[in-house]
Amino acid sequence: LPGLHIFAIALALEVSVGKTNTVTALNNSNILLPCTFSTCIGFQDLVFTWYFNSTELIYRGKIKNKATEPTLIWHNPRVEFVGSTTKKDQNISIVLNNVEFSDAGKYTCHVKNPKERNAQHNATIFLTVVHKMVETDNTVTLIIVGVVGGLIGLLILFMLIKRVVLFIIKKTQDGKKECLVSSSGNDNTENGLAGSKAEQKAPPKA
């Protein structure tokens, strides 16, 4: 049934390694491999496992319930658990110490929850190991941002100048109209006065 299907999805176990599934580590450094899980129904005797390149076990832990921290089952000596499962986020992240070039590859965080009928889910993160960190050159990005910003500024300036020019033209045209109306009124008045004076003159005597 559709309703039961939606309900099952809401209770489904989910595992995440964050917004990005790639990390870069400097050779001989320590690197965090993040992982969290969530489940609406809760968990009991949950087991989580970290694998390197899908097959090599590097860490395994067990969590009795949400009120307890994980207990170690087995781990690689260079792997350290740094998460916490008694806080809001069910964090089962690990740190790989003294990273070597041979550590580059795929790391899988796998979770099994017996309380959800042994539901299982996993997420993968890819590790790259480098000899030296390379700074990202943002010159091109800065140039693009500068050009776009300049164009927007010019467009705004153009619009302001256009409005000022249109305002001046409108005022000038309104002034000319007032002058024409005033001149036309004066001419009619003068003509009228002249006509009146002419009519008041007596006809010449014969």
C-alpha positions in Angstrom: 0.0 0.0 0.0 1.2 3.5 -0.8 0.7 4.7 2.8 2.8 1.9 4.2 5.5 2.5 1.6 5.8 6.2 2.7 5.9 5.1 6.3 8.7 2.6 5.6 10.7 5.3 3.9 10.3 7.7 6.9 11.7 5.0 9.2 14.5 4.0 6.8 18.1 4.0 8.0 20.3 6.7 6.4 24.0 7.1 6.4 25.9 10.3 5.2 29.4 11.5 4.8 28.4 15.1 4.4 27.9 17.5 1.5 31.0 16.3 -0.4 32.3 12.8 -0.7 35.9 13.7 -1.4 38.7 14.8 1.0 42.3 15.6 0.4 45.1 14.9 2.9 48.7 15.9 3.1 51.2 13.1 3.3 52.1 12.2 7.0 49.1 14.2 8.3 45.9 13.2 10.1 42.6 13.3 8.2 39.0 13.2 9.4 36.7 10.8 7.7 33.2 12.0 8.6 30.1 9.9 8.9 26.7 10.2 10.6 23.6 8.1 10.6 19.9 8.7 11.3 16.8 6.6 11.9 13.3 7.7 13.0 12.5 4.4 14.8 15.7 4.4 16.9 18.4 1.7 17.2 19.4 -1.2 19.3 22.7 -3.0 19.3 23.6 -1.1 16.1 26.9 -2.1 14.4 28.9 0.3 12.3 31.9 -0.7 10.2 34.5 1.2 8.2 36.1 -0.4 5.1 39.0 0.6 2.9 38.4 -0.1 -0.8 35.3 -2.1 0.0 37.1 -5.2 1.6 39.7 -4.1 4.1 38.2 -3.7 7.6 39.7 -0.7 9.5 37.2 -0.1 12.3 34.2 -1.8 13.8 32.1 -0.6 16.7 28.8 -1.4 18.4 26.2 0.9 20.0 23.8 -0.6 22.5 21.3 2.3 22.4 21.1 6.1 22.0 22.1 6.7 25.6 25.4 5.0 25.3 28.6 5.6 23.4 30.1 3.0 21.0 32.1 0.1 22.2 35.1 -1.0 20.2 35.1 -4.4 18.5 38.2 -4.0 16.3 40.3 -1.3 14.7 43.4 -0.6 12.8 46.1 0.9 15.1 46.2 4.1 13.0 42.4 4.6 13.1 40.8 6.6 16.0 37.1 7.0 16.7 36.2 10.7 17.2 32.4 10.7 17.0 29.7 10.6 19.6 26.3 8.9 19.5 24.7 10.4 22.7 24.3 13.9 21.1 21.9 15.2 18.5 23.8 13.9 15.5 24.7 10.2 15.5 28.3 10.8 14.7 30.5 7.8 13.9 33.4 9.6 12.3 37.0 8.4 12.5 40.5 9.9 12.1 43.2 8.2 10.0 46.6 9.1 11.5 49.9 9.4 9.7 48.4 9.3 6.2 50.5 7.7 3.5 50.1 7.7 -0.3 49.0 4.1 -0.1 46.0 5.2 2.0 44.4 7.0 -1.0 41.2 5.3 -2.1 37.6 4.6 -1.2 36.4 4.5 2.5 33.0 3.1 3.2 31.0 3.8 6.3 28.5 0.9 6.8 25.7 0.7 9.4 23.4 -2.2 10.4 20.4 -1.7 12.7 18.8 -4.9 14.1 15.8 -2.8 15.4 14.8 -2.1 11.8 14.8 -5.8 10.9 18.6 -5.6 10.3 18.3 -2.7 7.9 21.7 -1.7 6.4 22.9 1.4 4.7 26.3 2.8 3.8 28.0 5.9 2.4 31.4 6.3 0.6 34.1 8.9 0.8 37.2 9.2 -1.5 40.5 10.1 -0.1 43.3 11.8 -2.1 46.8 12.0 -0.6 49.2 14.7 -1.9 52.8 15.8 -1.2 51.9 19.4 -1.0 48.7 21.4 -0.8 48.1 23.6 -3.9 46.4 26.9 -3.3 43.4 27.5 -5.6 44.0 30.3 -8.0 40.9 32.5 -7.9 42.3 35.1 -10.3 39.9 34.2 -13.1 36.9 34.1 -10.8 37.8 37.5 -9.4 38.2 38.9 -12.9 34.7 37.6 -13.9 33.2 39.0 -10.7 34.8 42.4 -11.4 33.6 42.5 -15.0 30.1 41.6 -14.1 30.1 44.1 -11.2 31.4 46.8 -13.6 28.7 46.1 -16.2 26.0 46.2 -13.6 27.4 49.5 -12.3 27.5 51.0 -15.8 23.9 49.9 -16.5 22.7 51.6 -13.3 24.6 54.7 -14.2 23.2 54.7 -17.7 19.6 54.4 -16.3 20.2 57.3 -13.9 21.6 59.5 -16.7 18.7 58.6 -18.9 16.2 59.6 -16.3 17.9 62.9 -15.6 18.1 63.7 -19.4 14.4 62.8 -19.9 13.5 64.9 -16.9 15.4 67.9 -18.3 13.9 67.5 -21.7 10.4 67.3 -20.2 11.0 70.5 -18.2 12.3 72.3 -21.2 9.3 71.3 -23.4 6.9 72.4 -20.6 8.7 75.8 -20.4 8.4 76.3 -24.2 4.7 75.5 -24.1 4.2 78.1 -21.3 6.1 80.7 -23.3 4.0 80.0 -26.5 0.7 80.3 -24.6 1.8 83.5 -22.9 3.0 85.0 -26.2 -0.2 84.1 -27.9 -2.3 85.8 -25.2 -0.3 89.0 -25.3 -0.7 89.3 -29.1 -4.4 88.9 -29.0 -4.8 91.5 -26.2 -2.7 94.0 -28.1 -4.6 93.4 -31.3 -7.8 93.9 -29.4 -6.7 97.1 -27.9 -5.5 98.4 -31.2 -8.9 97.6 -32.7 -10.7 99.4 -29.9 -8.7 102.5 -30.4 -9.3 102.5 -34.1 -13.0 102.2 -33.6 -13.0 105.1 -31.2 -11.5 107.5 -33.8 -14.0 109.8 -35.5 -14.3 109.5 -39.3 -12.4 112.2 -41.1 -14.4 115.2 -42.2 -15.2 115.7 -45.8 
